PDB file of C-alpha atoms in Angstrom:
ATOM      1  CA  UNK A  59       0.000   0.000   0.000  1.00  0.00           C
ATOM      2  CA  UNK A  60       2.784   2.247   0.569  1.00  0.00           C
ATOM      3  CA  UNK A  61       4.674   1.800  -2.538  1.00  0.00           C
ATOM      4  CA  UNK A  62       0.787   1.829  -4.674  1.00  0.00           C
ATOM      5  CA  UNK A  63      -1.297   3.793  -2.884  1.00  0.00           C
ATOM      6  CA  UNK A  64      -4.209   3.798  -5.101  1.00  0.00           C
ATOM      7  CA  UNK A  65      -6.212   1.337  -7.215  1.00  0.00           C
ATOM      8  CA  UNK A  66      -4.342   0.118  -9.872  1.00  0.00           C
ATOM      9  CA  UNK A  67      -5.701  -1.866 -13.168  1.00  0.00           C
ATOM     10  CA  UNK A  68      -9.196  -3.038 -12.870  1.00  0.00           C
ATOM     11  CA  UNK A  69      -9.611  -2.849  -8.910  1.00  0.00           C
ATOM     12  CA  UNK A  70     -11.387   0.232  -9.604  1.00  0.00           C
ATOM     13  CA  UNK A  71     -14.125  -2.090 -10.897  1.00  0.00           C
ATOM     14  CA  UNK A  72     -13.582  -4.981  -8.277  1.00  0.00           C
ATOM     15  CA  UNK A  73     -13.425  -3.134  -4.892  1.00  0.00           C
ATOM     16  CA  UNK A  74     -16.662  -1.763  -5.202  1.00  0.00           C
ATOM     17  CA  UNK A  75     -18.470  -4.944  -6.283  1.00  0.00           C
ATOM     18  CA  UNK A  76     -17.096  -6.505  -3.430  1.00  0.00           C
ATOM     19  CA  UNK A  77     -17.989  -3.993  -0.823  1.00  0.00           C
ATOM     20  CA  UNK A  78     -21.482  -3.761  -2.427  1.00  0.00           C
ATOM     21  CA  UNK A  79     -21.611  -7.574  -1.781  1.00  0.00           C
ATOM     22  CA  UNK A  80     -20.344  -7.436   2.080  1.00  0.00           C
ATOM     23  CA  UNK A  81     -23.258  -4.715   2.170  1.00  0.00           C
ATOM     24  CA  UNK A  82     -25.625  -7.286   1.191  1.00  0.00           C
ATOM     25  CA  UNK A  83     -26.504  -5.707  -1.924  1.00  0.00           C
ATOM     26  CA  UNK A  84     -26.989  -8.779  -4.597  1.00  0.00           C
ATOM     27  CA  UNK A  85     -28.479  -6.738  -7.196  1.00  0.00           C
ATOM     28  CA  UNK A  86     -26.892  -4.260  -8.478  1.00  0.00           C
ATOM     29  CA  UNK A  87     -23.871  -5.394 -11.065  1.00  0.00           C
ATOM     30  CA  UNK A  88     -20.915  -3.376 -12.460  1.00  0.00           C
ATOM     31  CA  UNK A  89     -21.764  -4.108 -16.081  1.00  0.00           C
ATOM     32  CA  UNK A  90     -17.532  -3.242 -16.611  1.00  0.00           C
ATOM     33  CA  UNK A  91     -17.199  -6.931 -14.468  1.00  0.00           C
ATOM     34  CA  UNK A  92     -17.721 -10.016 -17.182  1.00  0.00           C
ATOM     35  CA  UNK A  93     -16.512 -12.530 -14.908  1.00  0.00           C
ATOM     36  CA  UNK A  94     -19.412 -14.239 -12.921  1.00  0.00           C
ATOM     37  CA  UNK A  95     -19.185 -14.052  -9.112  1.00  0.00           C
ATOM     38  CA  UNK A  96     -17.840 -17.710  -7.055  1.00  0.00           C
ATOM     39  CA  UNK A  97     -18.643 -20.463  -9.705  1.00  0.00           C
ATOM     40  CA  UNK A  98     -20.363 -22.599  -7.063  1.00  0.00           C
ATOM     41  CA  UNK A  99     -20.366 -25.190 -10.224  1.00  0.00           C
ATOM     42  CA  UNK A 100     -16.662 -25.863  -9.264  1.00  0.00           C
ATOM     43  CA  UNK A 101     -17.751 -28.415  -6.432  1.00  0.00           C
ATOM     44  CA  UNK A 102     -20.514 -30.066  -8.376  1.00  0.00           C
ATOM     45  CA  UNK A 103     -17.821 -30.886 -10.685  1.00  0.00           C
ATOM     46  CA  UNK A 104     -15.398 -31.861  -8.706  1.00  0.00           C
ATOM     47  CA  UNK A 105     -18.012 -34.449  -7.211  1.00  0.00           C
ATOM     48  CA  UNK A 106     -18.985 -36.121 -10.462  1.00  0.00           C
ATOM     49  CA  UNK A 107     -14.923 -36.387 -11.332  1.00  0.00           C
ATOM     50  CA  UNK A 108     -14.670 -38.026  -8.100  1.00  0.00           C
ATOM     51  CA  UNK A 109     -17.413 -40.548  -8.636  1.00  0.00           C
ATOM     52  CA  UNK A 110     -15.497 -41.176 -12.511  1.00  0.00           C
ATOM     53  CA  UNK A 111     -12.154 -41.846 -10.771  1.00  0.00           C
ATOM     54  CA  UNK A 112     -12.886 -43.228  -7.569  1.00  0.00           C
ATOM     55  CA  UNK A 113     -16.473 -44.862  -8.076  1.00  0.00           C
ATOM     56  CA  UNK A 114     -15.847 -46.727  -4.703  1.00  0.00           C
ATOM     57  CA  UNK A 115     -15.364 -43.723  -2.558  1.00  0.00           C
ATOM     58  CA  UNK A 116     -17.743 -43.179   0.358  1.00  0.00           C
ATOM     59  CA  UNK A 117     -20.877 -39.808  -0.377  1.00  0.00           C
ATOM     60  CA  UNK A 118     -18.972 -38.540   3.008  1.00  0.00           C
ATOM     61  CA  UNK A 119     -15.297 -38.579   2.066  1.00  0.00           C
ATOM     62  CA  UNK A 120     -16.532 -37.743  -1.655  1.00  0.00           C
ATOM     63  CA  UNK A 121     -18.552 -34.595  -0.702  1.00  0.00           C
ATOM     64  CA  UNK A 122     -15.338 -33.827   1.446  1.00  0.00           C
ATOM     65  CA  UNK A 123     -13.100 -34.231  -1.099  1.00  0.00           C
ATOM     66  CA  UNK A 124     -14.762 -32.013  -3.513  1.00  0.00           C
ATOM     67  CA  UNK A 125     -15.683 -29.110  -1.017  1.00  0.00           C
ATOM     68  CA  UNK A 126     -11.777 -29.539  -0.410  1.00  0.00           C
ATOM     69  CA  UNK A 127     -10.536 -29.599  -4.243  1.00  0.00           C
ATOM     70  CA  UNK A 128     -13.076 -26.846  -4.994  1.00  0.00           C
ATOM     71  CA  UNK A 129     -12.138 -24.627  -1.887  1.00  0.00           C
ATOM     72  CA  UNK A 130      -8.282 -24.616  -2.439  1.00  0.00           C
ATOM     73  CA  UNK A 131      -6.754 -21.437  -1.450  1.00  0.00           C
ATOM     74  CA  UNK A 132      -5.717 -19.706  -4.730  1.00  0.00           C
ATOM     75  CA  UNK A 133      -9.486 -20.475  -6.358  1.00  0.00           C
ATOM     76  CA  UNK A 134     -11.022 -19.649  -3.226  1.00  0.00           C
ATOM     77  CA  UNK A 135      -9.609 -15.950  -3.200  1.00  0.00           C
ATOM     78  CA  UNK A 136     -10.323 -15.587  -7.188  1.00  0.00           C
ATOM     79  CA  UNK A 137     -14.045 -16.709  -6.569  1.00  0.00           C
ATOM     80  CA  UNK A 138     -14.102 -13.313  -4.441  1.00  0.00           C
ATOM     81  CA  UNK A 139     -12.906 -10.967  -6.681  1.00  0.00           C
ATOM     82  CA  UNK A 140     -14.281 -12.093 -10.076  1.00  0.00           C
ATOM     83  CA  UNK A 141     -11.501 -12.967 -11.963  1.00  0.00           C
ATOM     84  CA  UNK A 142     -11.550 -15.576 -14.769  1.00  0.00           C
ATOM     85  CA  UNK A 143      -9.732 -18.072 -13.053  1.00  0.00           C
ATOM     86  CA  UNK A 144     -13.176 -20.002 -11.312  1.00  0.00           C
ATOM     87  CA  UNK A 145     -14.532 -20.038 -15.083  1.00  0.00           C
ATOM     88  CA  UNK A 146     -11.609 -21.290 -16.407  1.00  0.00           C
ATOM     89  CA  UNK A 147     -10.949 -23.586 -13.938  1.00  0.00           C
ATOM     90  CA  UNK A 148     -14.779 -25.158 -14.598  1.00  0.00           C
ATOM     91  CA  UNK A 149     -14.937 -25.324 -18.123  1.00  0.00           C
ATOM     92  CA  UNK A 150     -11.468 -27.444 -17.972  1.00  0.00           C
ATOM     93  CA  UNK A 151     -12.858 -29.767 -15.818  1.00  0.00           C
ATOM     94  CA  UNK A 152     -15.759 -29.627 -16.753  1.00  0.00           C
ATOM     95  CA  UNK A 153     -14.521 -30.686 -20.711  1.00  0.00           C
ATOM     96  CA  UNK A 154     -12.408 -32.955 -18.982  1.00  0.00           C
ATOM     97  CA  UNK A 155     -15.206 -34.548 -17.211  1.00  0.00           C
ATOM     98  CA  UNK A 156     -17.143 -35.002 -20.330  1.00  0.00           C
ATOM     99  CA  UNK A 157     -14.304 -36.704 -22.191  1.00  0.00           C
ATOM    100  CA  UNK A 158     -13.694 -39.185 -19.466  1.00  0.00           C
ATOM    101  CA  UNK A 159     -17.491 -40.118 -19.911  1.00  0.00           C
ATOM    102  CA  UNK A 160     -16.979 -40.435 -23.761  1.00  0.00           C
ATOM    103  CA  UNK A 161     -18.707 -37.267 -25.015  1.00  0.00           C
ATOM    104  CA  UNK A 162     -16.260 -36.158 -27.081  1.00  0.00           C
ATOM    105  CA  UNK A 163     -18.169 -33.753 -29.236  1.00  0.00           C
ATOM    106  CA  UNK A 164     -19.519 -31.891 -26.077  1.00  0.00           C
ATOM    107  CA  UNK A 165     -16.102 -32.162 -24.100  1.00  0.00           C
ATOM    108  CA  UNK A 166     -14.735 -29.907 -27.712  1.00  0.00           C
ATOM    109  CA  UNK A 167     -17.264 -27.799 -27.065  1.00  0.00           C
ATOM    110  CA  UNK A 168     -16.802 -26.850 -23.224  1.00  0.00           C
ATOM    111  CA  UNK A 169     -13.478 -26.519 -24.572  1.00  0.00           C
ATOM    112  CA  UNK A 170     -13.878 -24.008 -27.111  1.00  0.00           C
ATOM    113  CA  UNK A 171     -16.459 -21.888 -24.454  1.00  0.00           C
ATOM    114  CA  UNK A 172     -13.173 -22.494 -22.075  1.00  0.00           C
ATOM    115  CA  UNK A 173     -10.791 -20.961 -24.577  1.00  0.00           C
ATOM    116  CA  UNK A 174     -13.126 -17.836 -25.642  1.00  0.00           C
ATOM    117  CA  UNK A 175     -13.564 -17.456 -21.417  1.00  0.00           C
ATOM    118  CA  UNK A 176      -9.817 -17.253 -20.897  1.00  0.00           C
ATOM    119  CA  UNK A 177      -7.318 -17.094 -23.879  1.00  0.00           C
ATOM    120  CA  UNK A 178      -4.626 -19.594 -21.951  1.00  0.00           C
ATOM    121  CA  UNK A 179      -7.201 -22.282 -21.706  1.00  0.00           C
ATOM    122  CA  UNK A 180      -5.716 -23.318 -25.513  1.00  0.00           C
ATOM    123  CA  UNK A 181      -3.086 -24.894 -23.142  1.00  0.00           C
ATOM    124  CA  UNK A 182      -5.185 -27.333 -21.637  1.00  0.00           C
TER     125      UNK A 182
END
């Protein structure tokens, strides 16, 4: 704070939406912010990974698991300030997911929605 004492980049646009959330205010929506708030869809996909590659997991250590995996520290802070990186991070697995269930043609196409949501996302 000392060295950058004011708002740099787009934190003009992301402070505000998250002090209007801590307010309680759920409506109102910097249209300058494209990036959805917490993509709760994270855990739900997590889960049904979980069930693919460990079908003989416990519901308890399962639901664990994924509220772990879909909680991890770095995500967890982007959900908060509505950066791409929870949207990225779900369309990946989420194609991923698909292609481990043999639905190749939809799997490409969470892809391609991955890649126009976040440019690096060709890399995966």
């Amino acid at each position: 704070n000392t060295v950058v004492p004011n708002p740099y980049m787009d934190e003009i646009f992301h402070i505000p939406q998250a002090q209007r959330y801590c307010e309680g205010n759920y409506h109102e929506w910097d249209p300058k912010l494209t990036t959805p708030p917490g993509f709760i869809g994270l855990y739900v996909v997590f889960w049904k990974l979980l069930v693919c590659l460990h079908p003989f997991q416990d519901k308890k250590t399962r639901a664990f698991s994924a509220f772990v995996l879909s909680s991890f520290p770095v995500g967890w802070f982007y959900n908060f300030l509505y950066y791409t990186d929870s949207g990225s991070t779900f369309f990946v697995l989420l194609a991923y997911l698909l292609a481990l269930k043999r639905q190749f043609w939809l799997s490409a196409m969470v892809s391609g929605v991955g890649v126009f949501f976040r440019q690096t996302n060709i890399g995966w």
